[in-house]
Every structure is written in structure tokens, then in C-alpha cells.
């Protein structure tokens, strides 16, 4: 009965065209390969996977993962109107098609910006990051599904101003703009974490406690960033100081600098051992390949030179990263973790022999396929969400009850793992479900969103740009869900502000509805009270109410002497505050 | 059907667990009275890593010493001339000059100093506040506000102890956002009963720990919303003389709020004082920061003493590491974990001591050194927690409280 009771309405929308994003021939092959490897691992572990998730729950997770919000009732109905055997594939096609491009690209950019500069980057007075500039760049890149290696290259090698109004604007420069101070220590650490899956930052001062990373490796990687420098541009209006990345010749550090001016072209850097001794480093990739050797193969004898005209160290680094096995591996592991709840390697920025993958063969297979695809991000996403594994129920069976990585065991992926929605996903879902900001002007909407998101983030004010979120299931989050202004607007029933039917020729169905989701339900004369309650459950949880839940709503309605509007408000508030709403499941 | 009937109807429903009433009807419970059988800890967290060589263990007239001079105190330790008010309280506090750790980046250092464990990909350890909140839970009856409050910063999380012991974060003004319910009490009860039905159904479906954790936090949230003890956060109720005494700074207000919370029975309060990552212009900034630290911290110690609470309140002041004795080209000091100082006192711990010593240039500890584990064991022992306490992490690994550290014996007198 799930969803099917609303099929008749769904027919209205089922003719919506599915455009763009052709399905490649090998799509299924890769997804099937993933499933085959997982099945083999379940057999080995002696577990049976959970059954297939209900369609509604599956659609909810796909919307959350691909466009960052839950589906509307209309969207669920369109989905339910498809043939059962095809509806999942069709929905994947649809969310990856041009129909949803703007929303998808906005969501990808939101997530990527958080990864690149955190939630606080560009939001405090002293940050050189121009967040809108970064988001603009990322949206352009994702809109054309720019290959992931190109994106990495642009971020790692960027020069120019972070601000869109400048002639030399380059939004990609925002990534390194806040990481080049202090000899580029953070640029080194974050580049290694994000694009190589290597945590080298603690080796800047001493050798890594768990793995073989040596202090020398950190500084040899750091040497690639020494031609880059960030200049500050003062914004006349806001008095903020933004960043501009410039490259210049690097002649080496310290006492030997004089020698390099004299003709020696080895531009070295120095670092200090724990015992206070100074050591020298030249650019060397993490696999031990000295840049000088790379250059020698191209016939350049002074590969350690810091002169830009001869060697652009960051460009060389980007090439080395793109060609490394680590780059494909860390990229697929991160996307896998995003979609499946946990990475095969955890945390994704600390890969290596000391921290083996839960499914090494699967990781390699996926990494190879990603490389073969030309680092096609959407293709990678499609492979993973098309698997049977992604479509499993989050409920555990008897045999896979212990498959719960939140308890510290390696994941088997024999069920879908619960995860908290991010603050961004919750807000956008709340707005989608409640239309709580319909009464606000466009600028007010954006400001309300920013305000709501900002309250959960704390910056640590240190040179690692550390930050923490309290949107992690805390009391603060729960208070915001129960009592905040957005929840007040979402659960308001103000008939005085109901809008009349839209003018003739209006394209959008949404325009025909009274302001706010709740009011539109309460005001719809074609619905019975039971149907109204059903619509609330569909909108919030993508499922129909169960018998006990129906009975409760009826009891409450009786208590309210048949005042369905007030009853709807209470049910709606309870749904939006439930674990089932705030979790992806 | 009357409202009473609606709730009774729910109470009889077979599908309904006890959770519905647990957060549906507490409003009717008599105002709780707090029984105080426990001690409290206030952690003054110097976020970013303070230059303890300029504060607690000065090296005057050496190349690494910097411009600040030491002054005598009411205890053994000599401290910075920028801390004259604290100098008069140092008989209550001891300086551990022999801290020596290995984590010199912020994220790892924060974690290690807050938990007594180095980061590990397979287990998230509980921080000081979460350990103490959980361990004192049975002693703290009637506390309706969270047992672990973090003022002005995020602190570190509860790890495998679960979100019920997570830090409750407020700013220095003590304002608790969104604490006012949208509807009146009886209607809120009805809404909570509906919520409990949906919540309970989902939590029972074996989907994983997060579903049940949410229900627990819901209960704590409702208890907080309804509590008269919320007044403890209202730092504005303090007389202006008290506000002046603690100083007109975020840190000062945070210390005043901490005192109110300790009085209200909160077992662990952290006050975050940020901006110590002094890679450049170290000494100019110390001229601003040290007077704030001096006023807020000295007022807290003295005020607790006057109220008879210092004996039951451990004070701990530290950051994630110290800073390099070497002064860099930007007149700054960089991260340095190998030799630094923490300050601790109250709660029955021995005050007035200067424990351990560093080399003439401050680069190394001479003689016995101490770790995060040792410091945490000291605080736990002072709090009356048994150091034989073992936790079991979620993957079944046994884990000693405070990372198995050994208390610093001089402090236990």
C-alpha cells in the first residue's frame, strides 16, 4: 500500500521528461562487480544482507545524497507512478539529468566547499577566503561534470584573486588562500589529506606514531608549495582582506640562498628535527620520486631549481598526484563513504598500509574504473547508488545485527547505515517539506538559511583552521528543531495569509497552493482528514502512517473536537522532530 | 475526549514504551532539589596552545626568555608580571612545569589533552567532561541541566559514551538558544506523546545506535527546557560588582558563568579562551590576553574560595601544548609539546607548589615528566573517581579511565 494509494495523482506528473545523462554501457557491469565482491565478503563473514529497502525510504536517501534534500510528495508520487522494475533506475537517471542539474550542482558545491575550506572559511573577518567566489567556481565545474583530476589540478595550482570582481579572479584560488601562511604547512597537509589520503601534518614536527611517514616526507612535499605566496587585497566596502595567490621564483631558504644567487640552482628548504638539528629538503613526491628525477627525464638538469620559468613546482605536483594510485583511491573511498555511510578506509584522509581497507579488492576495482572513466564524478556516483548494496534496508536481520560500524567494527555493507543529516540537509529538507520560507523575500531566505547554519559551527581560531559542529545530535540541535523560528513558521497555520489561486498561465503547480505546506493541506477541500495525515507522513518520512500512528492522530483529532488544522500542526511538529526525520536511513 | 483522556489513551497503548511519559509528563514532577554529593571541575581551556614559558615557567635573561619578567606569588612558583592578581591566589594553585607530550598539531593535541588518548581511527574516546558527567551521574540526583557545559567553545565529544554525555555549548552570556517552547505546556505534552510514538517505533527496529541515542537526547532536552535550574545560565542576574570583578572580557564572563554552574551542581564546566596560536606578534598579544586571564581566573579561584566551594572544585588551566622557547622571525612562538606547563588546584589538591622543572632555556623537562594521562588521573582522583574504572569501547575493547595515567603524587599531598 506504500505510496500506491496516491498513484492516481501521480499520473499527472509521470509524463515529465527525463533528459540528458545517457546511461553508459558499462554502468551495470561496474555496479554488478561491486555487488559480486560484497556478496563474496558476506559469505565469508557468514552474514545475510538485509532485504531491499522500501521504495519510499530508498527514494528519500537518493534525494538526500544526490541533491541534499528529501523528496516532496509530488516527487514521491511521480516515482511511484513508474513501473516497479524500472523506477529506481529511472529516478537515478532523473536526479543525474539536467532536470535536477541546478539543485544537484548547488549541493555538490556546498559539500565540496565544506571539504575545501570548512564551514567557517570565508565567514570570519580575517579569512582570506571569498566563499561565494569559491562556490561560483565549484558550481561551474560541477555543472559541466569537470573531470576530478582537472578539478584537483585547478585547486592545487591556482593563481589569482579569490574575488569575482577582480580581473584575475580565479575561484579555485580559495582552496589554498587560507593555507599558504607559515611556509604553506596547511597547504601541504590538506593537499595530502584530500588528494592523496595521507595524513602528514603531524610529521611536520615528529615522526608519525602509527605509520612509516617520515618527517622528511612532509617537508619534501611542502617544498612543492614554496613558489606560491598569498597577497592580501583590501575590500574597500567591507574592509575585509581577501587573498590573491601569486607564484614567484623561489631561490631557496637560509644560508645557501647566497649560493643560489651565485649560480647554483638547487632551491632548498630547511626543517628542524626534534633534537634541534636542521635538515635540508628538496621537492620529492610521497612515493620517493624526487622532482629532479622527473625533470631529468625531460632533459632538464637542474630540476631542483625554484625558478618559475624552468619549473612550476605546483604544476608538477598536480601531475604527480593525478598519476598516483593514491589519488583515484582516496577519491573513490571518499565518495563511497559519502554514499554508503562509512569508508572502506576510515578516516579517508589517513590511508596506507598501516590502516588497511575493509574491502581492498573492491577499493582497487572502483579506483581503476574511476581512472578508466577519465575521473568522471557523476559516473562514480551512479555506479555506487545503482548497486543492490546501496538499496538495502537499514534494519538489521538476525545474522547481520553486528554489522554496525558505529560500534567500531569494520563495515560489511550488508545493510544501509544510519547517519545524521547535516545541518544543510536538514534546513533544505525542512524548507522543502514545510515551505516555511514562502512568506520571505529572496534575500531574507538566504539570510535565514545562513543564520540557522552558522549557529552550529565553532571555529577553533588556530592555524589549522579547525572547527567543530554542534549539529551532531546534541541538545542544542534538538532545541533548534523543537523551538526555533523556522520550526515556528513551519508549524504555523495562518489562514489570513492564504493566497488565492495563481494568475492564469502560471507554470508551476506550487504556485497554486496556499502559503506553506501545512496550510495547503488543511485548506485542500478534496482531502479527507485521514488523507491529510497521510500526506504529512509522506512529506516528512516518505512513508504512510501505520495503524497505531493513525489511531493516535484520530484520538488527538477527537481531543481537539474535530479541529483538523490544530491536529495537523501537532502531528507535523512531532514528525519533524523524530529520529526518522533527522536521520538518513 | 478531554486532554487528560488523550494522554491516558496513549499511556494504555500497547505500542507505547515508557519513553513517551518519560518526556511527556516530567512537568508535573515536583521541582527537583539537588543533592550535592559530588565535586566539580572547571577546565580553563587555552585554545591554540598558550606560551607557558611566558606565563608559568619564565626564563628571564636568556635568549628564549622573551621580554616578560617573573614575579613572586603566594605559592612557590614565580609567574609572569602580567598576572599580578593570580600571584595572590597561587597558594591555591600548583604549576606542573614538567608537562611533556608528543602531539604538536592542534587537532591531535586538543584530542589528546581532552581525553588522555592519542587519536585512533577505530575508537573515539570520551573527553574529560563526558567521563566526569557519566561517572558522577549516580551522585548528581536532581540535576536537570546538562552535566557537561562548554562555555564559548566546542570542547571535545563524548566518543563511545554516547550523545547523552556530550558537551552542552553556550556562549559567554549563557544564552540558551531556542529554549522557549512554541506551545503551552499541556499541548507540548501532547506533541511529545505523538513524537514518542514515532520515535519509539523507529528506535525498536534494530537500525543502529543513532536511533535510540536521539530519544535519550530528546528526554534531556525536554528536562532542560522545563527546569527552574535554567536560571544558572542567566549570568545577567549577577550584581555589577561581580561582573566587574571577573572583568569585561568574554573569558571573564565565562568564568563567572562557570561559577554559577558549579554552584548549581554541574559537575564539569569548560571555559574556552581562544586565540593563543601566537605564531606572530606573541608579546604584543600577551599584553592584551594575560590581563584578561589574570582577572577572570583569579576572580574565579577567590570567589569559589569565599563561597566555600573551592575545596570541592578542581580548577585546571591548560591548552593543547606549549610554545617554542625559540622566538621566530615574526616575534612569535610556534607549537611545542615537549616541555610546557599546566596549572591545577582546588578540589582538595595541594596548592602552592611548583612541580618539576625545565632546562635553563626551557626546551626540555629535567627529571620526571608528566603526560596528559597523568594530569587526567590526578583530576579524576581528586573528583573521587576510582582509577580502576574501566570503560568498554563499543567494539569491546577495555579501556582504563584517564588512559591508565598515574596521578601526580605531589598534588595529592
CSV table of C-alpha atoms in Angstrom, one decimal, chain A residues 182 201-202 205-207 209-210 272 274 346-347 393-398 401 404 406-408 415 418 455 458 460-464 468 470 472-476 478-480 482-484 487-488 537 543 546 548-549 552 555-556 559-560 566 569-571 573-575 577-580 582-583 585, chain B residues 1-3 6 9-10 47 101-108 110 118-119 121-122 146 153-154 163 168-169 176-182 187-188 190-195 197-199 201-203 205-211 214 217-218 220-222 224-225 274-275 277 279 326 335 338 394-395:
chain,number,residue,atom,x,y,z
A,182,UNK,CA,53.6,29.8,7.8
A,201,UNK,CA,50.6,17.0,9.2
A,202,UNK,CA,51.8,15.5,12.5
A,205,UNK,CA,57.3,18.1,14.0
A,206,UNK,CA,58.0,14.4,14.6
A,207,UNK,CA,57.6,11.1,13.1
A,209,UNK,CA,53.2,7.4,15.7
A,210,UNK,CA,51.4,4.8,13.6
A,272,UNK,CA,64.2,21.3,12.3
A,274,UNK,CA,63.1,17.3,17.4
A,346,UNK,CA,38.5,5.3,7.8
A,347,UNK,CA,39.2,8.1,8.2
A,393,UNK,CA,17.2,-1.7,4.2
A,394,UNK,CA,18.8,-0.1,7.3
A,395,UNK,CA,17.0,-2.6,9.5
A,396,UNK,CA,19.3,-5.4,10.6
A,397,UNK,CA,18.4,-9.1,10.3
A,398,UNK,CA,19.4,-11.8,12.7
A,401,UNK,CA,22.9,-7.5,13.6
A,404,UNK,CA,27.3,-1.7,12.7
A,406,UNK,CA,29.2,2.9,14.7
A,407,UNK,CA,30.3,0.3,17.2
A,408,UNK,CA,33.8,0.3,16.0
A,415,UNK,CA,22.7,-3.1,5.5
A,418,UNK,CA,22.0,5.3,9.7
A,455,UNK,CA,24.7,28.8,15.0
A,458,UNK,CA,32.5,26.9,16.1
A,460,UNK,CA,38.9,27.0,16.7
A,461,UNK,CA,40.9,30.1,15.7
A,462,UNK,CA,44.1,28.2,15.0
A,463,UNK,CA,46.5,27.8,12.1
A,464,UNK,CA,44.8,24.5,11.1
A,468,UNK,CA,33.5,21.9,15.2
A,470,UNK,CA,27.2,21.0,17.4
A,472,UNK,CA,25.6,16.2,15.8
A,473,UNK,CA,22.6,15.0,17.8
A,474,UNK,CA,23.3,17.4,20.6
A,475,UNK,CA,20.8,19.1,22.9
A,476,UNK,CA,21.5,22.4,21.1
A,478,UNK,CA,17.3,19.3,19.4
A,479,UNK,CA,16.3,22.7,20.9
A,480,UNK,CA,16.7,24.3,17.4
A,482,UNK,CA,11.8,21.9,18.6
A,483,UNK,CA,11.6,25.6,19.2
A,484,UNK,CA,13.4,27.7,16.5
A,487,UNK,CA,10.0,25.5,13.1
A,488,UNK,CA,7.5,28.0,14.3
A,537,UNK,CA,3.8,11.3,6.8
A,543,UNK,CA,6.1,6.5,4.1
A,546,UNK,CA,1.0,2.8,10.4
A,548,UNK,CA,-1.0,2.8,15.6
A,549,UNK,CA,0.0,6.2,14.3
A,552,UNK,CA,-3.2,8.3,17.7
A,555,UNK,CA,-7.5,10.3,19.1
A,556,UNK,CA,-5.9,13.7,19.0
A,559,UNK,CA,-9.4,15.7,21.7
A,560,UNK,CA,-9.4,18.8,19.5
A,566,UNK,CA,-4.6,22.3,15.0
A,569,UNK,CA,0.1,21.3,13.4
A,570,UNK,CA,0.8,18.9,16.3
A,571,UNK,CA,1.4,15.8,14.1
A,573,UNK,CA,5.8,19.1,14.7
A,574,UNK,CA,6.1,15.6,16.0
A,575,UNK,CA,7.1,14.2,12.6
A,577,UNK,CA,11.3,16.2,15.5
A,578,UNK,CA,11.6,12.5,15.1
A,579,UNK,CA,14.7,10.4,14.7
A,580,UNK,CA,13.2,9.1,11.5
A,582,UNK,CA,16.7,13.7,11.1
A,583,UNK,CA,18.4,10.5,10.1
A,585,UNK,CA,18.1,5.6,6.8
B,1,UNK,CA,-12.3,13.2,24.7
B,2,UNK,CA,-10.5,15.6,27.1
B,3,UNK,CA,-6.9,16.2,27.1
B,6,UNK,CA,-5.8,11.7,25.3
B,9,UNK,CA,-5.3,6.7,25.9
B,10,UNK,CA,-1.6,6.8,25.0
B,47,UNK,CA,42.7,27.1,22.9
B,101,UNK,CA,53.7,15.4,25.3
B,102,UNK,CA,54.1,14.4,21.7
B,103,UNK,CA,51.2,15.9,19.9
B,104,UNK,CA,52.1,19.2,18.4
B,105,UNK,CA,49.3,19.8,16.0
B,106,UNK,CA,46.1,21.4,17.2
B,107,UNK,CA,43.6,18.7,16.3
B,108,UNK,CA,45.6,15.9,17.7
B,110,UNK,CA,43.2,19.0,21.6
B,118,UNK,CA,46.0,9.7,21.1
B,119,UNK,CA,43.6,9.7,18.2
B,121,UNK,CA,40.8,5.6,13.7
B,122,UNK,CA,38.7,2.8,15.3
B,146,UNK,CA,23.3,19.1,31.3
B,153,UNK,CA,34.0,26.8,22.7
B,154,UNK,CA,33.1,23.3,21.4
B,163,UNK,CA,25.5,11.8,22.9
B,168,UNK,CA,26.3,21.4,26.0
B,169,UNK,CA,27.7,24.5,24.3
B,176,UNK,CA,20.5,29.2,25.7
B,177,UNK,CA,19.1,29.5,22.2
B,178,UNK,CA,15.6,28.3,21.4
B,179,UNK,CA,14.8,27.3,25.0
B,180,UNK,CA,11.2,28.6,24.9
B,181,UNK,CA,8.7,26.0,23.7
B,182,UNK,CA,6.4,27.1,20.8
B,187,UNK,CA,-0.1,21.0,24.4
B,188,UNK,CA,3.7,20.3,24.4
B,190,UNK,CA,0.6,16.0,23.7
B,191,UNK,CA,3.0,16.7,21.0
B,192,UNK,CA,5.7,14.9,22.8
B,193,UNK,CA,3.4,11.9,23.2
B,194,UNK,CA,2.9,11.8,19.4
B,195,UNK,CA,6.6,12.2,19.0
B,197,UNK,CA,5.1,7.0,19.3
B,198,UNK,CA,7.0,7.8,16.0
B,199,UNK,CA,10.4,7.8,17.8
B,201,UNK,CA,8.6,2.7,16.6
B,202,UNK,CA,11.8,3.6,14.7
B,203,UNK,CA,14.2,3.0,17.6
B,205,UNK,CA,13.6,-1.5,14.5
B,206,UNK,CA,17.2,-2.5,15.0
B,207,UNK,CA,18.5,0.2,12.7
B,208,UNK,CA,21.5,1.1,14.9
B,209,UNK,CA,22.5,3.1,17.9
B,210,UNK,CA,21.8,6.5,16.5
B,211,UNK,CA,18.0,6.0,16.6
B,214,UNK,CA,18.2,10.6,19.7
B,217,UNK,CA,18.8,13.4,24.0
B,218,UNK,CA,15.2,14.3,23.4
B,220,UNK,CA,17.4,15.5,28.3
B,221,UNK,CA,16.3,18.4,26.1
B,222,UNK,CA,12.8,18.5,27.5
B,224,UNK,CA,16.3,21.2,30.4
B,225,UNK,CA,13.6,23.3,28.7
B,274,UNK,CA,40.9,31.2,22.4
B,275,UNK,CA,43.5,32.9,20.3
B,277,UNK,CA,48.1,30.3,18.5
B,279,UNK,CA,52.9,32.4,15.7
B,326,UNK,CA,62.8,29.8,20.3
B,335,UNK,CA,53.9,24.8,18.6
B,338,UNK,CA,58.0,18.6,24.6
B,394,UNK,CA,31.8,0.0,21.5
B,395,UNK,CA,34.0,-2.6,19.8
